[in-house]
N, CA and C atoms as an extended XYZ file, in Angstrom:
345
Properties=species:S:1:pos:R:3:atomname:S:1:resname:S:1:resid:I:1 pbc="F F F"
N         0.843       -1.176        0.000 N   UNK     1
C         0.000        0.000        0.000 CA  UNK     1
C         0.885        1.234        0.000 C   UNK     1
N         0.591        1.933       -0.887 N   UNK     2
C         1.666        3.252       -0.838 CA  UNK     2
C         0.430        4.358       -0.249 C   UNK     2
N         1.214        5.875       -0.344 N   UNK     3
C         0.078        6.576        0.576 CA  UNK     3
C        -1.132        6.970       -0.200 C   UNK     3
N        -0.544        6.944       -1.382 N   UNK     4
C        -1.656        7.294       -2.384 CA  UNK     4
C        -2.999        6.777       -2.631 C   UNK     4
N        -2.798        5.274       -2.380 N   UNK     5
C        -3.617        4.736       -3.111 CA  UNK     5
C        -5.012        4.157       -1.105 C   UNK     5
N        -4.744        4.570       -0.569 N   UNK     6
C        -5.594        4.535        0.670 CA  UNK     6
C        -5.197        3.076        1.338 C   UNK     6
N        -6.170        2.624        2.228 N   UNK     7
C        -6.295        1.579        2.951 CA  UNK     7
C        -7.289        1.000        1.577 C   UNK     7
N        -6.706       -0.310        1.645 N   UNK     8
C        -7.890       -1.269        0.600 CA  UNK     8
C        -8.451       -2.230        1.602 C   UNK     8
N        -9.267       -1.735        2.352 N   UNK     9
C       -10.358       -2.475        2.766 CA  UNK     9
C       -11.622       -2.483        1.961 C   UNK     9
N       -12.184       -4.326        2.136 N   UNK    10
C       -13.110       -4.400        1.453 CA  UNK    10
C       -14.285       -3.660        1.139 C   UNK    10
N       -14.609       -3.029        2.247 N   UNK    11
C       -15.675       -2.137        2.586 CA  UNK    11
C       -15.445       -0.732        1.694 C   UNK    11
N       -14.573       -0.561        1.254 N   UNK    12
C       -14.217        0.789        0.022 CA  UNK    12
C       -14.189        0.851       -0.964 C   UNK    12
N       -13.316       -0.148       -0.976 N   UNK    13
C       -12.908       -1.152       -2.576 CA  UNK    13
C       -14.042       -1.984       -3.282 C   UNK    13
N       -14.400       -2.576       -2.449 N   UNK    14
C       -15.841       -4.048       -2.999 CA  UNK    14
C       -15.029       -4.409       -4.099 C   UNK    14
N       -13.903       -4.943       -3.355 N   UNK    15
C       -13.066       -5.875       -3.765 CA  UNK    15
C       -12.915       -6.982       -2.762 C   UNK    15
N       -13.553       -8.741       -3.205 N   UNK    16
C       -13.801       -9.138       -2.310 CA  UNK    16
C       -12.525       -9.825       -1.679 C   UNK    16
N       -11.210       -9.720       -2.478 N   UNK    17
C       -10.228      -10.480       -1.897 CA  UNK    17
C        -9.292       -9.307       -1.129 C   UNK    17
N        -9.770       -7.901       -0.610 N   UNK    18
C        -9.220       -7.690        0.311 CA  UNK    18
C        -9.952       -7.811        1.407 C   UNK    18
N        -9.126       -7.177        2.537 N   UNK    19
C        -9.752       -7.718        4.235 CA  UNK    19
C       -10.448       -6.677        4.073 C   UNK    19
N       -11.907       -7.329        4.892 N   UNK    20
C       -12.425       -6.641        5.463 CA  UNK    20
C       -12.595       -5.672        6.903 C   UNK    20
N       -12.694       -4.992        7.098 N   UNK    21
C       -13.034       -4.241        8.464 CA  UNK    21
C       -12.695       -5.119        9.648 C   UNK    21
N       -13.407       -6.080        9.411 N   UNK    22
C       -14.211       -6.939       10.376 CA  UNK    22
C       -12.955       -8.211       10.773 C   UNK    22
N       -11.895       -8.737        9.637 N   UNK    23
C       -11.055       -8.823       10.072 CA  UNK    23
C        -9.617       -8.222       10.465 C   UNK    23
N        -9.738       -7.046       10.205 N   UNK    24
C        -8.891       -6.145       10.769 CA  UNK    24
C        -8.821       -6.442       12.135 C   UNK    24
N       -10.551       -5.655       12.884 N   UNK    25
C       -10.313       -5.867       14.059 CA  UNK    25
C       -10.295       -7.165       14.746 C   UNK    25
N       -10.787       -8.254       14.338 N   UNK    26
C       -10.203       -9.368       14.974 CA  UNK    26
C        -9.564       -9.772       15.131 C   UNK    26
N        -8.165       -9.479       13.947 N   UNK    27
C        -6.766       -9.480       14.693 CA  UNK    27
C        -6.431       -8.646       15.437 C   UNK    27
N        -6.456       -7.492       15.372 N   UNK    28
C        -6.203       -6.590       16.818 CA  UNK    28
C        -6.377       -6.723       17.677 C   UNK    28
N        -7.870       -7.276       18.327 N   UNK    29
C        -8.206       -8.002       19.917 CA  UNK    29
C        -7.702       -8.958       19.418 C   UNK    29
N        -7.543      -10.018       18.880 N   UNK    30
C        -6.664      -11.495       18.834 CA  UNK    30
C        -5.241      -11.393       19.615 C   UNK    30
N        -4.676      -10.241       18.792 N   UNK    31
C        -3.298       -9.996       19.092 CA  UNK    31
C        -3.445       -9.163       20.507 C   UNK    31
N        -4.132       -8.231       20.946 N   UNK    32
C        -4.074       -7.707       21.902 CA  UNK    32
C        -4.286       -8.584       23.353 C   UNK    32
N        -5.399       -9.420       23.045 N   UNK    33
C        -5.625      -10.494       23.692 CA  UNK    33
C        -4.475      -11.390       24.090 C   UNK    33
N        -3.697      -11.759       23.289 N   UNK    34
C        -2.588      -12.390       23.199 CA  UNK    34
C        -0.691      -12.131       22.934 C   UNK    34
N        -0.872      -11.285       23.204 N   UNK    35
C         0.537      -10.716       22.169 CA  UNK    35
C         1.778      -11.012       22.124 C   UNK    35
N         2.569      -10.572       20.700 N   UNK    36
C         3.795      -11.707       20.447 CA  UNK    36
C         4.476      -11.564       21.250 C   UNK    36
N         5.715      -11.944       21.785 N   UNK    37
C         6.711      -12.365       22.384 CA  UNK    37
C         7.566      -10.683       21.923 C   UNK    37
N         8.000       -9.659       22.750 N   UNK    38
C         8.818       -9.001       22.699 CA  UNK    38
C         9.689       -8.755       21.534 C   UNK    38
N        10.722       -9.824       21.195 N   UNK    39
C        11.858       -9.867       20.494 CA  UNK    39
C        11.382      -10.190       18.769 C   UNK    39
N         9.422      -10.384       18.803 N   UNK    40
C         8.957      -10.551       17.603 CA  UNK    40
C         8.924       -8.523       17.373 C   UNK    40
N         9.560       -8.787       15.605 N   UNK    41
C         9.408       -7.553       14.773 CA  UNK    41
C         8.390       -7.072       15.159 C   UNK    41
N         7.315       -7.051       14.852 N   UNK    42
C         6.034       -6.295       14.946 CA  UNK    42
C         4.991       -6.823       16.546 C   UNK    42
N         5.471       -7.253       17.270 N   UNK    43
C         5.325       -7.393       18.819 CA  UNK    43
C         4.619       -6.233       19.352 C   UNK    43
N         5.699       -5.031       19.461 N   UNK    44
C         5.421       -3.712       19.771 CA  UNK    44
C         3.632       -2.941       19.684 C   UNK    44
N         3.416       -3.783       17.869 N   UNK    45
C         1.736       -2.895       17.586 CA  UNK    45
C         1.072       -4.154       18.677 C   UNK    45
N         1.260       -5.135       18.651 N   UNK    46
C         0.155       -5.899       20.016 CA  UNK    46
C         0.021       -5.253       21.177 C   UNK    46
N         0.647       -4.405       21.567 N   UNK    47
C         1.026       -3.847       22.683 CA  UNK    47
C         0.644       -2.634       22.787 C   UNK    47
N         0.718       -1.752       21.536 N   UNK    48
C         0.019       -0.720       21.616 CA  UNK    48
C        -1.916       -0.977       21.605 C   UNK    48
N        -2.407       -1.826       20.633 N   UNK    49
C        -3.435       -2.532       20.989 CA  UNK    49
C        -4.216       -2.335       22.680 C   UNK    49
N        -3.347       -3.484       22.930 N   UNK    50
C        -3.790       -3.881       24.338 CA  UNK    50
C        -3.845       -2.927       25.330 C   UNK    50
N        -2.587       -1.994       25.362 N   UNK    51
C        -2.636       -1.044       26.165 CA  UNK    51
C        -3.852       -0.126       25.860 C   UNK    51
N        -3.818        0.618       24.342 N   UNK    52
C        -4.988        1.088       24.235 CA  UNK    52
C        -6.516        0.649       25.079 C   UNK    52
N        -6.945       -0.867       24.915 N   UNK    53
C        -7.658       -1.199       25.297 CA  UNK    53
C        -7.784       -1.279       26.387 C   UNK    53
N        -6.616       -0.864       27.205 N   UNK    54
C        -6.628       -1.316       29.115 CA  UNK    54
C        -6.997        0.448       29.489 C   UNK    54
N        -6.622        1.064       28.442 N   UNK    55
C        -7.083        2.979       28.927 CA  UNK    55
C        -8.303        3.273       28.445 C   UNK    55
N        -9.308        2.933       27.630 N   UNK    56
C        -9.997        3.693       27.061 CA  UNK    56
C       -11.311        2.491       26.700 C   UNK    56
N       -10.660        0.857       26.471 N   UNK    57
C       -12.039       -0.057       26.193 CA  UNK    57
C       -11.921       -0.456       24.840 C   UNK    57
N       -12.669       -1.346       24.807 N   UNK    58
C       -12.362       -2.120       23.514 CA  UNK    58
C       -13.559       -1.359       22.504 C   UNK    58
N       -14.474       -0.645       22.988 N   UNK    59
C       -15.667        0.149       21.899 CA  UNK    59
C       -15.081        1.107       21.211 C   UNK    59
N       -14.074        1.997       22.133 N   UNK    60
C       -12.803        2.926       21.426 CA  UNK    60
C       -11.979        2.785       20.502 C   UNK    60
N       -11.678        1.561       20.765 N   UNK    61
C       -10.336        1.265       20.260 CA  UNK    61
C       -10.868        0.985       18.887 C   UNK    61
N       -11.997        0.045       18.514 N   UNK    62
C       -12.898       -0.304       17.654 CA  UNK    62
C       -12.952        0.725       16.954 C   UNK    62
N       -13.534        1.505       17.244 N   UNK    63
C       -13.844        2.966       16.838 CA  UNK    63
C       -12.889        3.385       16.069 C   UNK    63
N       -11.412        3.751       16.925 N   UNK    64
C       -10.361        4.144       15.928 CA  UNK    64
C       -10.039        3.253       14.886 C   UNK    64
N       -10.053        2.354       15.028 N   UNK    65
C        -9.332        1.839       13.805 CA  UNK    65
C       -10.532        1.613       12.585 C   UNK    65
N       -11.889        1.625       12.883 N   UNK    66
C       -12.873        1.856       11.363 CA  UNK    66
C       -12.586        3.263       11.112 C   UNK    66
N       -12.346        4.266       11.978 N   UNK    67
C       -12.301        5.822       12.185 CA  UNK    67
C       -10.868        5.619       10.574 C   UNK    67
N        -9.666        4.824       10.934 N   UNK    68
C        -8.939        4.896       10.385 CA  UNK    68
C        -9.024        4.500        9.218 C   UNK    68
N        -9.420        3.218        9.193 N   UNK    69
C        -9.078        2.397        7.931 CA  UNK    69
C       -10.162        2.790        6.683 C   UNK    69
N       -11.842        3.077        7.531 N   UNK    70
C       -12.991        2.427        6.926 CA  UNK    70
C       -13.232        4.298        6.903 C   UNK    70
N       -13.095        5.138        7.336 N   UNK    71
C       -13.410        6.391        7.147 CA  UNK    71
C       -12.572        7.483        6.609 C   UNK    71
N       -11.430        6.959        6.827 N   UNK    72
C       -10.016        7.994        6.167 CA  UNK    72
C        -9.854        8.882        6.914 C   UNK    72
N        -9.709        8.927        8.283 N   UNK    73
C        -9.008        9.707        9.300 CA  UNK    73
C        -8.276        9.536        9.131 C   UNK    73
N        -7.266       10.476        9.495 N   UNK    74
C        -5.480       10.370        9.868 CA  UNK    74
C        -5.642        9.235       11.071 C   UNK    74
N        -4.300        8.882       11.417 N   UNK    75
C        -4.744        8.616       12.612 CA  UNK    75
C        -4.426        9.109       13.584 C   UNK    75
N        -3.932       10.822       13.882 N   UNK    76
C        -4.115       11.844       14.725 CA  UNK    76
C        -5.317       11.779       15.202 C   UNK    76
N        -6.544       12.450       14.159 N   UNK    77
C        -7.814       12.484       13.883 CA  UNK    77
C        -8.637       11.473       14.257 C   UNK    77
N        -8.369       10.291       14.127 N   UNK    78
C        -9.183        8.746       14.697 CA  UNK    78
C        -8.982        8.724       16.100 C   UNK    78
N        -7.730        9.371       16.924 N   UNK    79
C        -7.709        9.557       17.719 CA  UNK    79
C        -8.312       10.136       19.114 C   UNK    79
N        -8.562       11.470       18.154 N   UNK    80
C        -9.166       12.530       18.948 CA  UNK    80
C       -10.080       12.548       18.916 C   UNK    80
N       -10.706       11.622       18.484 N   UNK    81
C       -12.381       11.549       17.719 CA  UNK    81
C       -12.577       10.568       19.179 C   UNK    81
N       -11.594        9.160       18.981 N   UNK    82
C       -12.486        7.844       19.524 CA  UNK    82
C       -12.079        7.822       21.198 C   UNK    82
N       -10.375        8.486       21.475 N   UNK    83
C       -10.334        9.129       23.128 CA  UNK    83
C       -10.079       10.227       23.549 C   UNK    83
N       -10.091       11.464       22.539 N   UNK    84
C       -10.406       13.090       23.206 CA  UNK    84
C        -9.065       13.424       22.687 C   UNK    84
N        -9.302       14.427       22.939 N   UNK    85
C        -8.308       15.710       22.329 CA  UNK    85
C        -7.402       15.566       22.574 C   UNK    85
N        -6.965       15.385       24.133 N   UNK    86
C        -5.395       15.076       24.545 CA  UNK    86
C        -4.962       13.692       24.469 C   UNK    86
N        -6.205       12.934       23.959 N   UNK    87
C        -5.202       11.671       23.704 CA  UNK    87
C        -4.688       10.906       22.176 C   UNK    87
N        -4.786       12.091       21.556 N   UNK    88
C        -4.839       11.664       20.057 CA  UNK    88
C        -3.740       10.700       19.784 C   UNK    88
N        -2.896       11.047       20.383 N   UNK    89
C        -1.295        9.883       20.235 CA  UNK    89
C        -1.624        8.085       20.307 C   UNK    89
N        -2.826        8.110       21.215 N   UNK    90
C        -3.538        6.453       21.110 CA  UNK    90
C        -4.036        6.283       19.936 C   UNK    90
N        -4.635        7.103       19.514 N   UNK    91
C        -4.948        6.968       17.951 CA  UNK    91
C        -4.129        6.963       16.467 C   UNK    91
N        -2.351        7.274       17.266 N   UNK    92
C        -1.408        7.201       16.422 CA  UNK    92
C        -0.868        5.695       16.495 C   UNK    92
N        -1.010        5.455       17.569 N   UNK    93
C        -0.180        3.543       17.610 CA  UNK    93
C        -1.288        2.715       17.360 C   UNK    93
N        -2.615        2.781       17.537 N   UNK    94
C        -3.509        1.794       17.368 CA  UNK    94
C        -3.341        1.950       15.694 C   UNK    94
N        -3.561        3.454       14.974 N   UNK    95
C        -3.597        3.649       13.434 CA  UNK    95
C        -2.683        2.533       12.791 C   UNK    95
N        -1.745        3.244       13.457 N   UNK    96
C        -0.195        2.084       12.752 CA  UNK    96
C        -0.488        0.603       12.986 C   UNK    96
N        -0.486        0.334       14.147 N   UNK    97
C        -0.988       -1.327       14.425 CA  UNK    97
C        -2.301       -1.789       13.347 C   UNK    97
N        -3.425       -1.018       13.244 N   UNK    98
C        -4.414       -1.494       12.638 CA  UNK    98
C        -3.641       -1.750       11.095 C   UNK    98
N        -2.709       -0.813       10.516 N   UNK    99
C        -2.554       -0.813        9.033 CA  UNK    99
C        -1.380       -1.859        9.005 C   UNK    99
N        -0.934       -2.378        9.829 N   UNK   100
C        -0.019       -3.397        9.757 CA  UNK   100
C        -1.148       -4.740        9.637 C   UNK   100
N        -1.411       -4.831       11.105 N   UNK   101
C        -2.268       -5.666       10.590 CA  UNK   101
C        -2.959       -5.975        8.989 C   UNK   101
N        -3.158       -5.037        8.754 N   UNK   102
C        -4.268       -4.978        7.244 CA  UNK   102
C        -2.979       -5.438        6.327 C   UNK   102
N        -2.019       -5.025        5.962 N   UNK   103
C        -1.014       -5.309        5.301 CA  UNK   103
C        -0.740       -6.820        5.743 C   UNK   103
N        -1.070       -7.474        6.574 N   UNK   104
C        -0.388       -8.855        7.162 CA  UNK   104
C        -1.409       -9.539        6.605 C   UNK   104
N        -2.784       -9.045        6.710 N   UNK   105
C        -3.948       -9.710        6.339 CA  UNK   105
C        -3.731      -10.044        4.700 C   UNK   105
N        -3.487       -9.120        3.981 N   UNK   106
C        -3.493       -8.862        2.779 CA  UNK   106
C        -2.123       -9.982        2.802 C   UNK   106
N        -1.444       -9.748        2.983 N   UNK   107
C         0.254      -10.838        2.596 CA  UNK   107
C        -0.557      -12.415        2.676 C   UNK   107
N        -1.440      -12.539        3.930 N   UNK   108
C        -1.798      -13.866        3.533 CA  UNK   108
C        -2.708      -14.402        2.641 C   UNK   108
N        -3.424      -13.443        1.974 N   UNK   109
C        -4.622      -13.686        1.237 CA  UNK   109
C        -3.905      -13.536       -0.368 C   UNK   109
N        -2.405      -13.520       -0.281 N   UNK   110
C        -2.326      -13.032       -1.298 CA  UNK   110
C        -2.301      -11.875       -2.402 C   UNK   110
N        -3.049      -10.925       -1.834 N   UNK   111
C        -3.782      -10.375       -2.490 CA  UNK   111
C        -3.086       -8.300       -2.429 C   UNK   111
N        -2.107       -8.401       -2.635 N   UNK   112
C        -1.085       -7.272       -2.562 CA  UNK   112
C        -1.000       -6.762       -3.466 C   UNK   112
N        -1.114       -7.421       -4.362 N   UNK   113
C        -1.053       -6.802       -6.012 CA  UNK   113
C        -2.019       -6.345       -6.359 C   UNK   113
N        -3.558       -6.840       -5.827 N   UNK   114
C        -4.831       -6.159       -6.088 CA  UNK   114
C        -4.731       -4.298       -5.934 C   UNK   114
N        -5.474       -3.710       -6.634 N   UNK   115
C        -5.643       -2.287       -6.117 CA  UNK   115
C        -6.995       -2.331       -6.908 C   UNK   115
């Protein structure tokens, strides 16, 4: 995904071989629920996840990342929207975590080359 071309979630695209919304966030509580082992590369976004979810709730966190992916907030903006003004920075690590995820989703489906 370059910056140009947006988040390709299914829900934009109605393209059915990208992820949808819906598994976005189920890896996010999956992973938050569970998260990798430290010394894993991308460890860190489980963590921002979870923490998110231990400050603010899992309806928030939800929030930001459709705010992000499925509405085209920054994710400053998804932030300040889903836990307030001064906490927009949760809405910067969940953003990033959610679009990794989506990119991980997409690597397994194949489906990277789609636009």
């Amino acid at each position: 995904m370059d910056a140009n071309e947006g988040y390709r979630i299914q829900e934009n695209t109605e393209i059915p071989s990208h992820s949808s919304i819906d598994a976005v966030i189920s890896r996010a509580l999956e992973r938050a629920a569970d998260p990798r082992p430290d010394d894993y590369p991308d460890g860190h976004f489980d963590r921002y996840v979870r923490d998110a979810i231990e400050q603010f709730g899992e309806d928030d966190v939800v929030d930001c990342i459709r705010l992000t992916l499925v509405d085209g907030y920054t994710h400053r903006m998804a932030g300040t929207a889903a836990f307030g003004d001064d906490e927009y920075v949760w809405g910067i690590h969940v953003g990033v975590a959610a679009t990794a995820y989506l990119r991980g989703l997409h690597q397994e489906r194949g489906s990277t080359g789609d636009s």
